[in-house]
mmCIF file of C-alpha atoms in Angstrom:
data_model
loop_
_atom_site.group_PDB
_atom_site.id
_atom_site.type_symbol
_atom_site.label_atom_id
_atom_site.label_comp_id
_atom_site.label_asym_id
_atom_site.label_seq_id
_atom_site.Cartn_x
_atom_site.Cartn_y
_atom_site.Cartn_z
ATOM 1 C CA MET A 1 16.775 22.123 4.386
ATOM 2 C CA ILE A 2 17.373 19.569 7.152
ATOM 3 C CA VAL A 3 17.427 20.517 10.832
ATOM 4 C CA ASP A 4 18.892 17.951 13.243
ATOM 5 C CA LEU A 5 17.529 17.709 16.780
ATOM 6 C CA PRO A 6 19.475 15.025 18.688
ATOM 7 C CA ASP A 7 18.125 13.664 21.988
ATOM 8 C CA THR A 8 14.994 15.801 21.808
ATOM 9 C CA THR A 9 11.338 15.893 22.823
ATOM 10 C CA THR A 10 8.033 16.488 21.055
ATOM 11 C CA ALA A 11 7.786 19.954 22.596
ATOM 12 C CA LYS A 12 11.202 20.943 21.252
ATOM 13 C CA ILE A 13 10.292 19.611 17.799
ATOM 14 C CA SER A 14 7.080 21.686 17.777
ATOM 15 C CA LYS A 15 9.028 24.828 18.741
ATOM 16 C CA ALA A 16 11.569 24.128 16.006
ATOM 17 C CA LEU A 17 8.765 23.827 13.428
ATOM 18 C CA VAL A 18 7.380 27.198 14.467
ATOM 19 C CA ARG A 19 10.838 28.769 14.274
ATOM 20 C CA ILE A 20 11.478 27.311 10.803
ATOM 21 C CA ARG A 21 8.163 28.696 9.534
ATOM 22 C CA GLU A 22 8.835 32.127 11.002
ATOM 23 C CA GLU A 23 12.422 32.365 9.757
ATOM 24 C CA GLY A 24 12.185 30.605 6.437
ATOM 25 C CA GLY A 25 8.620 31.211 5.396
ATOM 26 C CA ALA A 26 7.728 27.503 5.299
ATOM 27 C CA VAL A 27 4.065 27.214 6.213
ATOM 28 C CA ALA A 28 1.621 24.431 6.910
ATOM 29 C CA LEU A 29 -1.147 26.153 4.957
ATOM 30 C CA GLY A 30 -2.578 23.862 2.315
ATOM 31 C CA ARG A 31 -1.528 20.645 4.037
ATOM 32 C CA VAL A 32 -4.470 18.299 3.617
ATOM 33 C CA LEU A 33 -3.480 15.429 5.918
ATOM 34 C CA THR A 34 -0.878 13.945 8.217
ATOM 35 C CA LEU A 35 0.853 10.776 7.049
ATOM 36 C CA ILE A 36 2.505 8.677 9.757
ATOM 37 C CA ILE A 37 5.082 6.193 8.478
ATOM 38 C CA ALA A 38 6.025 3.451 10.942
ATOM 39 C CA SER A 39 9.309 1.892 9.865
ATOM 40 C CA GLN A 40 12.467 0.241 11.149
ATOM 41 C CA LEU A 41 15.674 2.153 11.707
ATOM 42 C CA GLY A 42 17.738 2.296 8.549
ATOM 43 C CA HIS A 43 14.808 1.392 6.269
ATOM 44 C CA GLU A 44 12.872 4.637 6.184
ATOM 45 C CA GLU A 45 14.396 6.505 3.231
ATOM 46 C CA GLU A 46 12.564 4.675 0.437
ATOM 47 C CA ALA A 47 9.234 5.365 2.128
ATOM 48 C CA ILE A 48 10.164 9.024 2.699
ATOM 49 C CA GLU A 49 11.081 9.415 -0.978
ATOM 50 C CA ALA A 50 7.727 7.935 -2.028
ATOM 51 C CA ALA A 51 5.901 10.246 0.376
ATOM 52 C CA ASN A 52 7.813 13.287 -0.931
ATOM 53 C CA ASP A 53 6.813 12.429 -4.497
ATOM 54 C CA ALA A 54 3.188 11.768 -3.514
ATOM 55 C CA SER A 55 3.069 15.059 -1.594
ATOM 56 C CA ARG A 56 3.178 17.007 -4.863
ATOM 57 C CA GLU A 57 -0.345 15.695 -5.421
ATOM 58 C CA HIS A 58 -1.310 15.578 -1.735
ATOM 59 C CA PRO A 59 0.471 18.297 0.306
ATOM 60 C CA MET A 60 0.879 16.889 3.798
ATOM 61 C CA ARG A 61 2.925 16.640 6.944
ATOM 62 C CA VAL A 62 4.882 13.391 7.099
ATOM 63 C CA ILE A 63 5.867 11.970 10.483
ATOM 64 C CA VAL A 64 8.261 9.032 10.336
ATOM 65 C CA VAL A 65 8.600 6.880 13.454
ATOM 66 C CA SER A 66 11.648 4.619 13.071
ATOM 67 C CA THR A 67 12.351 2.061 15.767
ATOM 68 C CA GLN A 68 14.795 -0.778 16.198
ATOM 69 C CA GLU A 69 13.435 -4.178 15.203
ATOM 70 C CA HIS A 70 14.997 -5.870 18.226
ATOM 71 C CA ASP A 71 15.737 -3.302 20.883
ATOM 72 C CA THR A 72 18.190 -4.359 23.568
ATOM 73 C CA ALA A 73 17.076 -4.296 27.192
ATOM 74 C CA ASP A 74 19.795 -1.820 28.177
ATOM 75 C CA ALA A 75 19.162 0.614 25.306
ATOM 76 C CA VAL A 76 18.979 4.206 26.519
ATOM 77 C CA ALA A 77 15.615 5.874 25.940
ATOM 78 C CA ARG A 78 16.200 8.609 23.368
ATOM 79 C CA VAL A 79 14.552 10.358 20.451
ATOM 80 C CA ASP A 80 16.674 11.850 17.672
ATOM 81 C CA ALA A 81 14.735 13.992 15.211
ATOM 82 C CA GLU A 82 15.162 15.553 11.808
ATOM 83 C CA ILE A 83 12.943 18.200 10.286
ATOM 84 C CA ARG A 84 13.061 18.356 6.492
ATOM 85 C CA VAL A 85 11.469 21.167 4.513
ATOM 86 C CA GLY A 86 11.876 22.722 1.080
ATOM 87 C CA GLY A 87 13.742 20.698 -1.512
ATOM 88 C CA ASP A 88 14.363 17.879 0.961
ATOM 89 C CA ALA A 89 10.650 17.339 1.561
ATOM 90 C CA GLY A 90 8.823 17.770 -1.739
ATOM 91 C CA ALA A 91 5.560 19.601 -1.035
ATOM 92 C CA SER A 92 5.449 18.329 2.532
ATOM 93 C CA GLU A 93 7.063 18.810 5.903
ATOM 94 C CA VAL A 94 8.909 15.685 7.007
ATOM 95 C CA ILE A 95 9.605 14.954 10.659
ATOM 96 C CA VAL A 96 11.814 11.909 11.171
ATOM 97 C CA LEU A 97 11.807 10.441 14.686
ATOM 98 C CA ARG A 98 14.485 7.827 15.360
ATOM 99 C CA VAL A 99 13.395 6.223 18.589
ATOM 100 C CA TYR A 100 15.479 4.071 20.947
ATOM 101 C CA GLY A 101 14.838 2.087 24.108
ATOM 102 C CA ASP A 102 11.740 2.692 26.229
ATOM 103 C CA ALA A 103 10.950 5.837 24.230
ATOM 104 C CA ALA A 104 9.452 3.495 21.608
ATOM 105 C CA ALA A 105 6.948 2.026 24.087
ATOM 106 C CA ASP A 106 4.269 4.638 23.353
ATOM 107 C CA PRO A 107 4.506 5.854 19.738
ATOM 108 C CA GLU A 108 1.063 7.443 19.947
ATOM 109 C CA SER A 109 2.257 10.007 22.496
ATOM 110 C CA LEU A 110 5.300 10.756 20.314
ATOM 111 C CA VAL A 111 3.213 11.822 17.326
ATOM 112 C CA THR A 112 0.054 13.282 18.908
ATOM 113 C CA GLY A 113 1.598 16.701 19.531
ATOM 114 C CA LEU A 114 2.924 16.855 15.967
ATOM 115 C CA LEU A 115 -0.318 16.151 14.085
ATOM 116 C CA LEU A 116 -1.845 18.860 11.920
ATOM 117 C CA SER A 117 -4.888 20.342 13.599
ATOM 118 C CA ASP A 118 -8.255 19.237 12.164
ATOM 119 C CA ALA A 119 -6.617 17.194 9.392
ATOM 120 C CA PRO A 120 -7.170 13.472 8.768
ATOM 121 C CA VAL A 121 -4.444 11.032 9.737
ATOM 122 C CA VAL A 122 -3.218 8.172 7.541
ATOM 123 C CA ALA A 123 -0.923 5.474 8.930
ATOM 124 C CA TRP A 124 1.399 3.479 6.678
ATOM 125 C CA TRP A 125 3.568 0.478 7.537
ATOM 126 C CA PRO A 126 5.891 -0.011 4.512
ATOM 127 C CA GLY A 127 7.571 -3.008 6.183
ATOM 128 C CA THR A 128 6.438 -5.289 8.974
ATOM 129 C CA ALA A 129 2.912 -4.418 10.067
ATOM 130 C CA PRO A 130 1.255 -4.946 13.464
ATOM 131 C CA ALA A 131 -0.917 -8.027 13.911
ATOM 132 C CA VAL A 132 -4.061 -5.882 14.090
ATOM 133 C CA PRO A 133 -3.378 -2.481 12.460
ATOM 134 C CA SER A 134 -6.570 -0.863 13.757
ATOM 135 C CA ASP A 135 -5.695 -1.782 17.363
ATOM 136 C CA SER A 136 -2.082 -0.607 17.213
ATOM 137 C CA PRO A 137 -1.119 2.661 18.960
ATOM 138 C CA ILE A 138 -0.725 4.528 15.673
ATOM 139 C CA GLY A 139 -3.578 2.731 13.921
ATOM 140 C CA ARG A 140 -6.059 3.855 16.588
ATOM 141 C CA ILE A 141 -5.642 7.523 15.648
ATOM 142 C CA ALA A 142 -5.709 7.019 11.863
ATOM 143 C CA TYR A 143 -8.595 7.383 9.401
ATOM 144 C CA ARG A 144 -6.835 5.047 6.973
ATOM 145 C CA ARG A 145 -4.323 2.284 7.711
ATOM 146 C CA ILE A 146 -2.110 1.062 4.856
ATOM 147 C CA THR A 147 -0.116 -2.163 4.988
ATOM 148 C CA ASP A 148 1.868 -4.128 2.399
ATOM 149 C CA ALA A 149 1.387 -7.894 2.515
ATOM 150 C CA SER A 150 4.192 -8.404 -0.012
ATOM 151 C CA ALA A 151 6.670 -6.966 2.512
ATOM 152 C CA GLN A 152 5.789 -9.561 5.156
ATOM 153 C CA PRO A 153 7.826 -12.769 5.653
ATOM 154 C CA ASP A 154 4.923 -14.903 4.335
ATOM 155 C CA PRO A 155 2.740 -12.753 2.037
ATOM 156 C CA GLN A 156 -0.029 -15.332 1.636
ATOM 157 C CA ALA A 157 -0.261 -15.859 5.390
ATOM 158 C CA ALA A 158 -0.307 -12.077 5.806
ATOM 159 C CA LEU A 159 -3.389 -11.917 3.556
ATOM 160 C CA ARG A 160 -5.196 -14.445 5.740
ATOM 161 C CA GLU A 161 -4.281 -12.401 8.797
ATOM 162 C CA LEU A 162 -5.572 -9.215 7.160
ATOM 163 C CA SER A 163 -8.807 -11.006 6.341
ATOM 164 C CA SER A 164 -9.410 -11.969 9.961
ATOM 165 C CA THR A 165 -8.464 -8.569 11.425
ATOM 166 C CA TYR A 166 -10.012 -6.268 8.800
ATOM 167 C CA ARG A 167 -11.695 -3.082 9.959
ATOM 168 C CA PRO A 168 -13.148 -0.342 7.717
ATOM 169 C CA GLY A 169 -10.298 1.998 6.848
ATOM 170 C CA ASP A 170 -7.740 -0.794 6.367
ATOM 171 C CA ASN A 171 -6.128 -1.245 2.961
ATOM 172 C CA ASP A 172 -3.115 -3.007 1.512
ATOM 173 C CA PHE A 173 -0.798 -2.240 -1.388
ATOM 174 C CA ALA A 174 -1.385 -5.770 -2.707
ATOM 175 C CA TRP A 175 -4.839 -4.480 -3.690
ATOM 176 C CA THR A 176 -3.634 -1.082 -4.899
ATOM 177 C CA ARG A 177 -1.180 -2.729 -7.309
ATOM 178 C CA LEU A 178 -4.139 -4.370 -9.079
ATOM 179 C CA THR A 179 -5.773 -1.144 -10.259
ATOM 180 C CA LEU A 180 -4.415 -1.348 -13.815
ATOM 181 C CA TRP A 181 -5.119 -5.090 -14.099
ATOM 182 C CA ARG A 182 -8.695 -4.617 -12.930
ATOM 183 C CA ALA A 183 -9.253 -1.678 -15.294
ATOM 184 C CA GLN A 184 -7.895 -3.581 -18.295
ATOM 185 C CA LEU A 185 -9.924 -6.722 -17.581
ATOM 186 C CA ALA A 186 -13.088 -4.656 -17.094
ATOM 187 C CA ALA A 187 -12.458 -2.923 -20.434
ATOM 188 C CA VAL A 188 -12.065 -6.271 -22.209
ATOM 189 C CA LEU A 189 -15.331 -7.615 -20.796
ATOM 190 C CA ASP A 190 -17.162 -4.459 -21.892
ATOM 191 C CA GLN A 191 -16.496 -5.357 -25.534
ATOM 192 C CA PRO A 192 -18.545 -7.769 -27.680
ATOM 193 C CA PRO A 193 -19.249 -10.622 -27.838
ATOM 194 C CA TYR A 194 -21.090 -10.426 -24.544
ATOM 195 C CA GLU A 195 -20.851 -14.111 -23.719
ATOM 196 C CA PRO A 196 -20.764 -15.341 -20.142
ATOM 197 C CA ILE A 197 -17.451 -16.356 -18.624
ATOM 198 C CA ILE A 198 -17.465 -20.081 -17.828
ATOM 199 C CA GLY A 199 -13.980 -20.521 -16.401
ATOM 200 C CA ILE A 200 -11.137 -18.403 -15.060
ATOM 201 C CA GLN A 201 -7.456 -19.066 -14.409
ATOM 202 C CA VAL A 202 -5.182 -16.551 -12.688
ATOM 203 C CA ILE A 203 -1.424 -17.196 -12.709
ATOM 204 C CA GLY A 204 1.175 -15.425 -10.616
ATOM 205 C CA ALA A 205 4.034 -15.773 -8.197
ATOM 206 C CA ALA A 206 3.583 -17.688 -4.965
ATOM 207 C CA ALA A 207 4.985 -14.650 -3.142
ATOM 208 C CA SER A 208 2.431 -12.339 -4.818
ATOM 209 C CA PRO A 209 -0.579 -11.565 -2.610
ATOM 210 C CA SER A 210 -1.898 -9.455 -5.494
ATOM 211 C CA THR A 211 -2.405 -12.627 -7.545
ATOM 212 C CA THR A 212 -4.592 -14.109 -4.827
ATOM 213 C CA LEU A 213 -6.620 -10.917 -4.429
ATOM 214 C CA LEU A 214 -7.132 -10.653 -8.199
ATOM 215 C CA ALA A 215 -8.451 -14.217 -8.294
ATOM 216 C CA ALA A 216 -10.761 -13.520 -5.334
ATOM 217 C CA TRP A 217 -12.060 -10.335 -6.978
ATOM 218 C CA LEU A 218 -12.784 -12.058 -10.304
ATOM 219 C CA GLN A 219 -14.563 -14.946 -8.619
ATOM 220 C CA MET A 220 -16.684 -12.610 -6.523
ATOM 221 C CA GLN A 221 -17.564 -10.282 -9.428
ATOM 222 C CA LEU A 222 -18.212 -12.918 -12.111
ATOM 223 C CA GLN A 223 -19.562 -15.670 -9.854
ATOM 224 C CA VAL A 224 -17.382 -18.263 -11.604
ATOM 225 C CA PRO A 225 -14.970 -20.649 -9.844
ATOM 226 C CA VAL A 226 -11.378 -19.505 -10.287
ATOM 227 C CA GLU A 227 -8.221 -21.581 -10.477
ATOM 228 C CA CYS A 228 -5.478 -19.549 -8.800
ATOM 229 C CA LYS A 229 -2.171 -20.991 -9.955
ATOM 230 C CA LEU A 230 0.873 -19.849 -7.998
ATOM 231 C CA THR A 231 4.384 -20.448 -9.329
ATOM 232 C CA THR A 232 7.771 -20.421 -7.662
ATOM 233 C CA GLY A 233 11.245 -19.624 -8.931
ATOM 234 C CA PRO A 234 13.880 -16.877 -8.742
ATOM 235 C CA LEU A 235 12.257 -14.821 -11.516
ATOM 236 C CA ALA A 236 8.668 -15.310 -10.387
ATOM 237 C CA ASN A 237 7.045 -12.105 -9.147
ATOM 238 C CA GLY A 238 3.703 -10.366 -9.403
ATOM 239 C CA VAL A 239 0.724 -11.342 -11.555
ATOM 240 C CA HIS A 240 1.691 -13.233 -14.723
ATOM 241 C CA GLY A 241 -1.609 -13.609 -16.523
ATOM 242 C CA VAL A 242 -5.367 -14.087 -16.553
ATOM 243 C CA HIS A 243 -7.331 -16.478 -18.804
ATOM 244 C CA LEU A 244 -11.088 -15.959 -19.183
ATOM 245 C CA LYS A 245 -12.874 -18.877 -20.855
ATOM 246 C CA ARG A 246 -15.975 -18.429 -23.021
ATOM 247 C CA ALA A 247 -17.829 -20.837 -25.258
ATOM 248 C CA SER A 248 -16.274 -19.106 -28.299
ATOM 249 C CA GLY A 249 -12.709 -19.241 -26.946
ATOM 250 C CA THR A 250 -10.358 -17.900 -24.299
ATOM 251 C CA ILE A 251 -9.368 -14.312 -23.614
ATOM 252 C CA SER A 252 -5.807 -14.134 -22.296
ATOM 253 C CA LEU A 253 -4.022 -11.167 -20.738
ATOM 254 C CA GLU A 254 -0.409 -12.100 -20.020
ATOM 255 C CA ARG A 255 2.552 -10.059 -18.831
ATOM 256 C CA GLU A 256 5.724 -11.939 -19.659
ATOM 257 C CA ILE A 257 8.010 -8.908 -19.861
ATOM 258 C CA PRO A 258 8.056 -5.883 -17.529
ATOM 259 C CA ASP A 259 5.436 -3.194 -18.168
ATOM 260 C CA ILE A 260 4.031 -4.815 -21.334
ATOM 261 C CA ALA A 261 1.069 -7.204 -21.475
ATOM 262 C CA THR A 262 -0.204 -9.180 -24.448
ATOM 263 C CA LEU A 263 -3.948 -9.458 -25.008
ATOM 264 C CA SER A 264 -5.233 -12.314 -27.150
ATOM 265 C CA GLN A 265 -8.905 -12.743 -28.068
ATOM 266 C CA PRO A 266 -10.636 -15.195 -30.417
ATOM 267 C CA GLY A 267 -10.762 -13.851 -33.966
ATOM 268 C CA GLN A 268 -8.648 -10.773 -33.212
ATOM 269 C CA PRO A 269 -4.955 -9.979 -33.663
ATOM 270 C CA LEU A 270 -2.619 -9.929 -30.659
ATOM 271 C CA GLN A 271 -2.372 -6.573 -28.901
ATOM 272 C CA ASP A 272 0.509 -5.272 -26.803
ATOM 273 C CA LEU A 273 -0.718 -3.092 -23.948
ATOM 274 C CA THR A 274 1.087 -0.945 -21.421
ATOM 275 C CA LEU A 275 0.636 -2.574 -18.024
ATOM 276 C CA LYS A 276 3.260 -1.160 -15.711
ATOM 277 C CA ARG A 277 4.195 -2.459 -12.310
ATOM 278 C CA ARG A 278 3.051 0.303 -9.982
ATOM 279 C CA SER A 279 5.750 2.072 -8.020
ATOM 280 C CA LEU A 280 5.622 2.735 -4.293
ATOM 281 C CA ARG A 281 4.905 6.388 -5.071
ATOM 282 C CA ASP A 282 2.006 5.495 -7.384
ATOM 283 C CA CYS A 283 0.453 3.175 -4.815
ATOM 284 C CA LEU A 284 0.750 5.714 -2.008
ATOM 285 C CA ALA A 285 -0.646 8.588 -4.087
ATOM 286 C CA ASP A 286 -3.546 6.362 -5.145
ATOM 287 C CA GLU A 287 -4.384 5.468 -1.537
ATOM 288 C CA LEU A 288 -4.283 9.102 -0.437
ATOM 289 C CA ARG A 289 -6.879 10.113 -3.045
ATOM 290 C CA ARG A 290 -9.634 8.723 -0.861
ATOM 291 C CA LEU A 291 -9.865 8.797 2.915
ATOM 292 C CA ASP A 292 -13.144 6.931 3.243
ATOM 293 C CA PRO A 293 -13.075 3.117 3.608
ATOM 294 C CA ASP A 294 -12.549 1.130 0.399
ATOM 295 C CA GLU A 295 -15.680 -1.005 0.573
ATOM 296 C CA LEU A 296 -14.756 -3.199 -2.395
ATOM 297 C CA TYR A 297 -11.400 -4.102 -0.850
ATOM 298 C CA GLY A 298 -13.229 -4.887 2.386
ATOM 299 C CA GLU A 299 -15.548 -7.308 0.571
ATOM 300 C CA VAL A 300 -12.700 -8.984 -1.320
ATOM 301 C CA ILE A 301 -10.418 -9.415 1.698
ATOM 302 C CA THR A 302 -13.164 -10.705 4.009
ATOM 303 C CA ARG A 303 -15.689 -12.460 1.773
ATOM 304 C CA GLY A 304 -13.984 -13.066 -1.572
ATOM 305 C CA LEU A 305 -10.765 -14.459 -0.134
ATOM 306 C CA SER A 306 -12.590 -17.062 1.953
ATOM 307 C CA GLN A 307 -14.543 -18.237 -1.107
ATOM 308 C CA LEU A 308 -11.407 -18.817 -3.160
ATOM 309 C CA LYS A 309 -11.237 -22.602 -3.024
ATOM 310 C CA LYS A 310 -8.497 -23.743 -5.359
ATOM 311 C CA VAL A 311 -4.918 -22.578 -5.024
ATOM 312 C CA VAL A 312 -2.301 -24.617 -6.893
ATOM 313 C CA SER A 313 1.437 -24.226 -6.245
ATOM 314 C CA GLN A 314 4.143 -25.622 -8.483
#
């Protein structure tokens, strides 16, 4: 069910939520958090769909604040709202706020009256993120702040910015997308022979901040200099492969086709492994599983990234 509330206020939205619960039986019981999605007008539906899917694992209230990227000076201050419940909201309640003109000047006041009582708040910027997420109006009230460097105009520059502005509670989907890569590489290194790694090469797309973070993580964990090789081209995206050099030979994990990686090890037959590109829903659900700061991400983005010396583009 979708209820439209044109040219409305936070107080009217709150009253409408109460009325919907009383008339339709929709309740907030069991909601474990409030997710605030800060997006641009016309670009919110993909994020809402991901949140609806993730809500089946994490029941929550979703508040979407959509603003115009370049608001005109004469735009009339107005808030149009939608309340989505039932089949249109997964296991969540979705409140969509489309904000125009000066009404967008203080997003914190727009959402404060709509937050679930005594529930943690997570902020997510699926598109352009503020320069310092923790200091932004919405970021200040959030336990966790999720950005996506790959959605920024210059993903590699966005990583450097995240490194300089990091605060505990920040995280980025560029790191979340590496979960399967990190798990697979850790599993390979847990198998004999237990020889030290003497050289590492990580290859990926120039527009892939995940490639850079993977290289920084490997260098920090294994204390071996890493060559991070970034490639360009119309088909270049994501992490392409990792090569771990030992005295007995090189271990290679390469993903040349979608969702399938090939593992080659000295003296062993080639293995095809499932290594899927993580969807927006998977990344969001993963981030919502923990509301405490991701300390490892904090170390990689602040310390590991600065130690990554060699980045080669071609």
